[in-house]
mmCIF file of C-alpha atoms in Angstrom:
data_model
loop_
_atom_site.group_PDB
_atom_site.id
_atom_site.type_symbol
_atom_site.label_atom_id
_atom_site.label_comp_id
_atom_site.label_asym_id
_atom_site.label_seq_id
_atom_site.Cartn_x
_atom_site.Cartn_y
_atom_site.Cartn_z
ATOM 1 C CA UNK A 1 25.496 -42.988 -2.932
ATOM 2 C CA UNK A 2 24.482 -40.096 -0.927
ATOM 3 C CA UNK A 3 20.380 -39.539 -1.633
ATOM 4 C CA UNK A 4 19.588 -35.540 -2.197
ATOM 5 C CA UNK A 5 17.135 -34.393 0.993
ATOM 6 C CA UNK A 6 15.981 -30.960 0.716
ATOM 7 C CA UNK A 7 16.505 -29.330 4.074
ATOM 8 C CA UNK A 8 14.719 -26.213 5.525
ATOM 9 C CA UNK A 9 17.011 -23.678 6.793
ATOM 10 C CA UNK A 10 14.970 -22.600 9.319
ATOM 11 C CA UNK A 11 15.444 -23.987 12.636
ATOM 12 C CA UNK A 12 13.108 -24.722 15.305
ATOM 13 C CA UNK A 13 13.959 -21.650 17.065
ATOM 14 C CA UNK A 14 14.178 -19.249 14.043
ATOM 15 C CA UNK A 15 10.758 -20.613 12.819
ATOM 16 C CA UNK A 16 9.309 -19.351 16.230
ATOM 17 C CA UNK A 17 11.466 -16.284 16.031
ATOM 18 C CA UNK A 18 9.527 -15.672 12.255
ATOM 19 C CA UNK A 19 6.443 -16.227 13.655
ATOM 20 C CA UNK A 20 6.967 -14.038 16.635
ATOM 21 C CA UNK A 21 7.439 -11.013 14.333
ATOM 22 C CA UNK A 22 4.628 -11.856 12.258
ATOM 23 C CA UNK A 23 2.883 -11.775 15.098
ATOM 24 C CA UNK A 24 3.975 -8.682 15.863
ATOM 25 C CA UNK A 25 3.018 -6.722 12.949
ATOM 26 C CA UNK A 26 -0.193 -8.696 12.578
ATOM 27 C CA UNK A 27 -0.871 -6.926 15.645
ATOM 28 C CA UNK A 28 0.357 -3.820 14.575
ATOM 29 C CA UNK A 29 -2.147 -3.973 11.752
ATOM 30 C CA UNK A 30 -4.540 -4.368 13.557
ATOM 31 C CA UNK A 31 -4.300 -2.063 16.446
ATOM 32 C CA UNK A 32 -2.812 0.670 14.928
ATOM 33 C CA UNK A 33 -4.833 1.376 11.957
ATOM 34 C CA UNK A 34 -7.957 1.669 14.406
ATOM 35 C CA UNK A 35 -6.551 3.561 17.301
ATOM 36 C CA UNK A 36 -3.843 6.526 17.465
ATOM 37 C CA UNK A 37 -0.660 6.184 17.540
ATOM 38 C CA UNK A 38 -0.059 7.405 20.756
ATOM 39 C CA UNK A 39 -2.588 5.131 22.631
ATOM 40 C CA UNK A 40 -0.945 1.981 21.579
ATOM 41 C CA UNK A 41 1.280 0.509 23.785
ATOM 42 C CA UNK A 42 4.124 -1.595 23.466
ATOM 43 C CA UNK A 43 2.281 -3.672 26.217
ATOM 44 C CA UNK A 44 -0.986 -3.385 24.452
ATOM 45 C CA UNK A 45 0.572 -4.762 21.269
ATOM 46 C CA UNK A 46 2.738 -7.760 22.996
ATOM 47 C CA UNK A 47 -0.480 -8.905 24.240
ATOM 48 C CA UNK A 48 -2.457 -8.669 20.792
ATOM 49 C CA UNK A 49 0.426 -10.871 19.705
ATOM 50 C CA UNK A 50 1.352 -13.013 22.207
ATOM 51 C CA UNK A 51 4.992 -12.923 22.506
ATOM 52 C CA UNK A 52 6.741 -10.746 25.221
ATOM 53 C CA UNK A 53 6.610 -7.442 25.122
ATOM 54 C CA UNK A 54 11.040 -7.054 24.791
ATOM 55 C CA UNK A 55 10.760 -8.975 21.325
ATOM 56 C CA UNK A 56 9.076 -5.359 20.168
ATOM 57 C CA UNK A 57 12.873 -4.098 20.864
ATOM 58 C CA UNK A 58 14.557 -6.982 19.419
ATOM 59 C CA UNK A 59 12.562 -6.951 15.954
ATOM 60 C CA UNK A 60 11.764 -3.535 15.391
ATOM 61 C CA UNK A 61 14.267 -1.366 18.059
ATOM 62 C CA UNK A 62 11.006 0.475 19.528
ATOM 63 C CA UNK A 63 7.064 1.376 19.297
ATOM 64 C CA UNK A 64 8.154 3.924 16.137
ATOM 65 C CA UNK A 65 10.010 0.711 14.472
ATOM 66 C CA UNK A 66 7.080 -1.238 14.321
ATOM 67 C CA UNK A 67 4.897 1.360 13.025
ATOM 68 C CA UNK A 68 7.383 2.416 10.179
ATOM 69 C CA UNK A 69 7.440 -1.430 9.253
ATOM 70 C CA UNK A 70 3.951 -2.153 9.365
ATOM 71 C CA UNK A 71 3.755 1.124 7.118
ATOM 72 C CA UNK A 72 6.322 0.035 4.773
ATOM 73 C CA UNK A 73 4.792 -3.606 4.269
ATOM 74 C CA UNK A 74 1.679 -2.591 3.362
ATOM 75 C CA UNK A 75 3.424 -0.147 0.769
ATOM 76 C CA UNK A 76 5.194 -3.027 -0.601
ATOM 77 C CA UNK A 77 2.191 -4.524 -1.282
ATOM 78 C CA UNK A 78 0.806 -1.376 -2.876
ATOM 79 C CA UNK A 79 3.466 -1.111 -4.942
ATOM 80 C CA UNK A 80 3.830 -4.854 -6.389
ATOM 81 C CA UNK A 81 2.194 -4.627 -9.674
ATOM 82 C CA UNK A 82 3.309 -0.807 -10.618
ATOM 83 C CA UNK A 83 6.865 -2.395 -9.918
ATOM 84 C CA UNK A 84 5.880 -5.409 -12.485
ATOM 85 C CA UNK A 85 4.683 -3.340 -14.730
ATOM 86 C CA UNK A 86 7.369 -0.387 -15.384
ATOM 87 C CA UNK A 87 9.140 -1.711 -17.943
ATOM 88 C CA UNK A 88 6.197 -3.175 -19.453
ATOM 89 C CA UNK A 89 4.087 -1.790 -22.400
ATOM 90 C CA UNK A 90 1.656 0.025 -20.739
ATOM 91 C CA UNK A 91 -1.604 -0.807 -21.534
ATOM 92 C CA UNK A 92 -5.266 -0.394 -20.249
ATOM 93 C CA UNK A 93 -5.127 -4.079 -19.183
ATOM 94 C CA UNK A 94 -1.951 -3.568 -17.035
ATOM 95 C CA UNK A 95 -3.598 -0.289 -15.455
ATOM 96 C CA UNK A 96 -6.455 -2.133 -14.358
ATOM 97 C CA UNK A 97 -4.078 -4.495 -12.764
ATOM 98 C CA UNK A 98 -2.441 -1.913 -10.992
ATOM 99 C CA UNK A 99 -5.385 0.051 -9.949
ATOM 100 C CA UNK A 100 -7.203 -2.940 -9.202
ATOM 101 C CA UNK A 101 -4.339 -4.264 -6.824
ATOM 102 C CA UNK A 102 -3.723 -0.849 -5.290
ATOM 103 C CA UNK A 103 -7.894 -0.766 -4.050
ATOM 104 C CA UNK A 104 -7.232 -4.585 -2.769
ATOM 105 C CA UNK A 105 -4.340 -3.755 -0.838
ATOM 106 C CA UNK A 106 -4.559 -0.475 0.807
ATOM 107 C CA UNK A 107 -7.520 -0.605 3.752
ATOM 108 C CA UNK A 108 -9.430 2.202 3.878
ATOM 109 C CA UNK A 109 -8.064 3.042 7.416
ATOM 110 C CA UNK A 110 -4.310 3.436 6.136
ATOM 111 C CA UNK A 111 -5.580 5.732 3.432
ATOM 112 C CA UNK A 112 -7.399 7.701 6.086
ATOM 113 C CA UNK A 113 -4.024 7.186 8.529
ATOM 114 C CA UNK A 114 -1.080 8.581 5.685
ATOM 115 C CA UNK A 115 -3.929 11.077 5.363
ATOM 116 C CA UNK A 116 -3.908 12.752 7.874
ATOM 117 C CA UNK A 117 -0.675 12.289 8.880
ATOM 118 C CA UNK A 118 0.788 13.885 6.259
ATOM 119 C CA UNK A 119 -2.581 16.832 6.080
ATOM 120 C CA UNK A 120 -2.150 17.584 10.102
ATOM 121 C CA UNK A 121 1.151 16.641 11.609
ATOM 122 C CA UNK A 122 4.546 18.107 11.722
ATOM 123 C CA UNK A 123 6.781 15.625 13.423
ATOM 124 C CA UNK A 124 9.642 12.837 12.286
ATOM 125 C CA UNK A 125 7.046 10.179 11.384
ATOM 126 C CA UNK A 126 5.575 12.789 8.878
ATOM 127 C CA UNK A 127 8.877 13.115 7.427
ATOM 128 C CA UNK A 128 9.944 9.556 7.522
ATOM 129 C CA UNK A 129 6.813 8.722 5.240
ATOM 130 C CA UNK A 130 7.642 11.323 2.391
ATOM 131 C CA UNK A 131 11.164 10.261 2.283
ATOM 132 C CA UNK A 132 10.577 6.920 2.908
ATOM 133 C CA UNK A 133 7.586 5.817 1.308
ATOM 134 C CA UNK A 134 6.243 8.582 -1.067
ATOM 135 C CA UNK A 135 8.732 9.727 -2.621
ATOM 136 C CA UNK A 136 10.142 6.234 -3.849
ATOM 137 C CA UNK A 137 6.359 5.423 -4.726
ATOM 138 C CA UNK A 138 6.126 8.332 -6.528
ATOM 139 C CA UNK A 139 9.660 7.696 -8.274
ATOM 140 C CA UNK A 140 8.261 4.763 -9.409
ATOM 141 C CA UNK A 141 4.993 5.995 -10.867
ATOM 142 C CA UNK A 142 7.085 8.150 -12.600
ATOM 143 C CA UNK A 143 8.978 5.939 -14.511
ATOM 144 C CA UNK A 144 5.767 3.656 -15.240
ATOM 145 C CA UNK A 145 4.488 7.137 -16.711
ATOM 146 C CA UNK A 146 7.847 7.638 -19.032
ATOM 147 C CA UNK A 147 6.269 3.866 -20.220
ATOM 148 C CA UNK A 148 2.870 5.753 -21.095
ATOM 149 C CA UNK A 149 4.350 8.866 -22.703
ATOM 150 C CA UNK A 150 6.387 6.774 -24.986
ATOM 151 C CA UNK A 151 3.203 4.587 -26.346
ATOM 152 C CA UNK A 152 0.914 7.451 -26.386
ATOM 153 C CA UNK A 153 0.889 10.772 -28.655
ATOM 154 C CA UNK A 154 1.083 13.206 -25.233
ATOM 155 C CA UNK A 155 4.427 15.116 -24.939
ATOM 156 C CA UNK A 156 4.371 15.001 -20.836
ATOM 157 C CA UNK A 157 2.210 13.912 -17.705
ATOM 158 C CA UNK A 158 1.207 17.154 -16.718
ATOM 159 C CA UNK A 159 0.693 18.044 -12.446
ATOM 160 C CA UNK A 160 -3.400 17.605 -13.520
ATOM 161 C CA UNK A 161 -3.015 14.169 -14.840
ATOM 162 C CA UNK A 162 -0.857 12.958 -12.070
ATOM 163 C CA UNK A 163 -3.187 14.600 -8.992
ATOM 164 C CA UNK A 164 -6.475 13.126 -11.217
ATOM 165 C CA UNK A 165 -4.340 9.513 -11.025
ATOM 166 C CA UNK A 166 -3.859 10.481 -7.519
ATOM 167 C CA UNK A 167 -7.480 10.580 -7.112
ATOM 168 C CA UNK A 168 -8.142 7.785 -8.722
ATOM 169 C CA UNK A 169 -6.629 5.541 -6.366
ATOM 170 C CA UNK A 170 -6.671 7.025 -2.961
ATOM 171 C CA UNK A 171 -9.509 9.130 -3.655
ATOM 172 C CA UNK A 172 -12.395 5.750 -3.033
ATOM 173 C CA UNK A 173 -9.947 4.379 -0.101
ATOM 174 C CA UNK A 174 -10.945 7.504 1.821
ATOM 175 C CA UNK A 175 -14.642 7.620 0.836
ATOM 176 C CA UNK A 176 -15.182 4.277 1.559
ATOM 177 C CA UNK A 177 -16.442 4.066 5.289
ATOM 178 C CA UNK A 178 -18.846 7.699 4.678
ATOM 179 C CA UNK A 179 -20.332 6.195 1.414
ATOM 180 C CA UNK A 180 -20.895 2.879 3.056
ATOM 181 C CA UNK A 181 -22.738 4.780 6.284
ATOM 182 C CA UNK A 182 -24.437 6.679 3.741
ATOM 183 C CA UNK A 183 -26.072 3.656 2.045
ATOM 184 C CA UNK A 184 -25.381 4.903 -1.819
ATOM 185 C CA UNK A 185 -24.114 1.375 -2.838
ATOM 186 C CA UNK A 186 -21.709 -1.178 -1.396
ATOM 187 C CA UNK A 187 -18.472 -0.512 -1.291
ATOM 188 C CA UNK A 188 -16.552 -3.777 -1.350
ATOM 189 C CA UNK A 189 -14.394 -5.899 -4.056
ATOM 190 C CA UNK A 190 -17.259 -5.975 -6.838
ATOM 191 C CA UNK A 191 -17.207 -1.983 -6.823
ATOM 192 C CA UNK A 192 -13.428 -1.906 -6.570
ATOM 193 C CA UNK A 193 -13.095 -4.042 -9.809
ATOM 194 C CA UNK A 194 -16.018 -2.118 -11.651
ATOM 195 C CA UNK A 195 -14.361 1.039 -10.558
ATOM 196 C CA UNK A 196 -10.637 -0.261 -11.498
ATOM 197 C CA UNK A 197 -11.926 -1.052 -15.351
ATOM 198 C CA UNK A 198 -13.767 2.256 -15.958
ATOM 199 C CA UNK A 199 -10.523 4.478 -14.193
ATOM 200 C CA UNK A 200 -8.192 2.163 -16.682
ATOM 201 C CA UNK A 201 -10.363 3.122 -19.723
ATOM 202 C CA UNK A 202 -10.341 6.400 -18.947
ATOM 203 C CA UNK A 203 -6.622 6.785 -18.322
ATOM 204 C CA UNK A 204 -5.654 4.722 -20.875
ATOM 205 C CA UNK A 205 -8.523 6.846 -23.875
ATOM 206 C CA UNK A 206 -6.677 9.851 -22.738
ATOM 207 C CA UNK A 207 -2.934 8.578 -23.656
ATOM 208 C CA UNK A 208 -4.221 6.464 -26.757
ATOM 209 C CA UNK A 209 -3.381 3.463 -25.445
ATOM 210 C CA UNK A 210 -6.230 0.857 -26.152
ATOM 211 C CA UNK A 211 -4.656 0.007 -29.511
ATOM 212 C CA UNK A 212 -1.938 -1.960 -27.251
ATOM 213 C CA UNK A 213 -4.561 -4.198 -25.651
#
């Protein structure tokens, strides 16, 4: 009789290779959410990581590669719990969630980043994050709103509800280094989940949708 042994499937050498690219984009994080983009370089990241500098090519094809994954990873985290809750009854509880989530996962510096980005630039990486990132996270905050319309007594989410959601969440990520150097209160987790209750009340009063809690 044969026993059952549960194997990895990760060998010795793709377990380094994972941890190369985590590497990789742990340095990414790091370096390029602090600095601009253009006075990172591939050097300067390899050596934040550790690994040699040609795995940068092998993982991510260049510098821009990188950059657009490190973006995108963080979006997927962003994203999680609007994803889990589309075709969910929407409910003030659930918007917390997703509020709450969205202030956890999004530092302050990306926020600033996609900011200005998007505000200042014209160039491919601009474009690559509205067609890439924004518009699919938008696509999917519009179908978690086609959730709210059909629980609530509103006929549609008008352009001032969606730019005060807008707000809502992006709105603190930006304010949060000023507010801190202006000593009005700390900004930190506490605030975020005090601030991710009373936005979820409010939404969720406007669309009727406290019954559902």
């Amino acid at each position: 009789m044969i026993n059952s042994i549960k194997v990895s499937h990760m060998t010795p050498d793709s377990q380094q290779q994972d941890t190369a690219r985590k590497a990789l984009l742990n340095a990414a994080r790091e370096l390029f959410l602090k600095n601009a983009y253009a006075n990172i370089s591939i050097r300067r990241i390899a050596d934040k990581a550790k690994v040699n500098s040609a795995m940068i090519a092998y993982y991510f094809g260049s510098k821009s590669g990188l950059f657009r994954e490190m973006l995108a990873s963080y979006v997927e985290q962003v994203t999680s719990e609007l994803k889990a809750n589309i075709n969910q009854t929407p409910k003030a509880s659930s918007l917390e969630g997703i509020l709450l989530n969205f202030y956890r996962s999004m530092p302050a510096e990306l926020a600033t980043l996609l900011f200005r980005t998007l505000s200042f630039e014209q160039s491919d990486m601009r474009d690559w994050i509205l067609e890439s990132l924004l518009k699919p996270t938008l696509a999917m905050a519009e179908a978690y709103f086609a959730q709210v319309i059909s629980h609530s007594n509103k006929d549609e989410i008008t352009m001032v509800v969606r730019v005060s959601f807008q707000s809502m969440l992006v709105g603190p990520k930006l304010l949060e280094k000023p507010l801190n150097e202006l000593d009005l209160g700390t900004i930190d987790d506490d605030f975020y989940q005090q601030l991710a209750k009373f936005n979820a009340r409010l939404f969720a009063s406007y669309f009727n949708l406290e019954a559902t809690e």
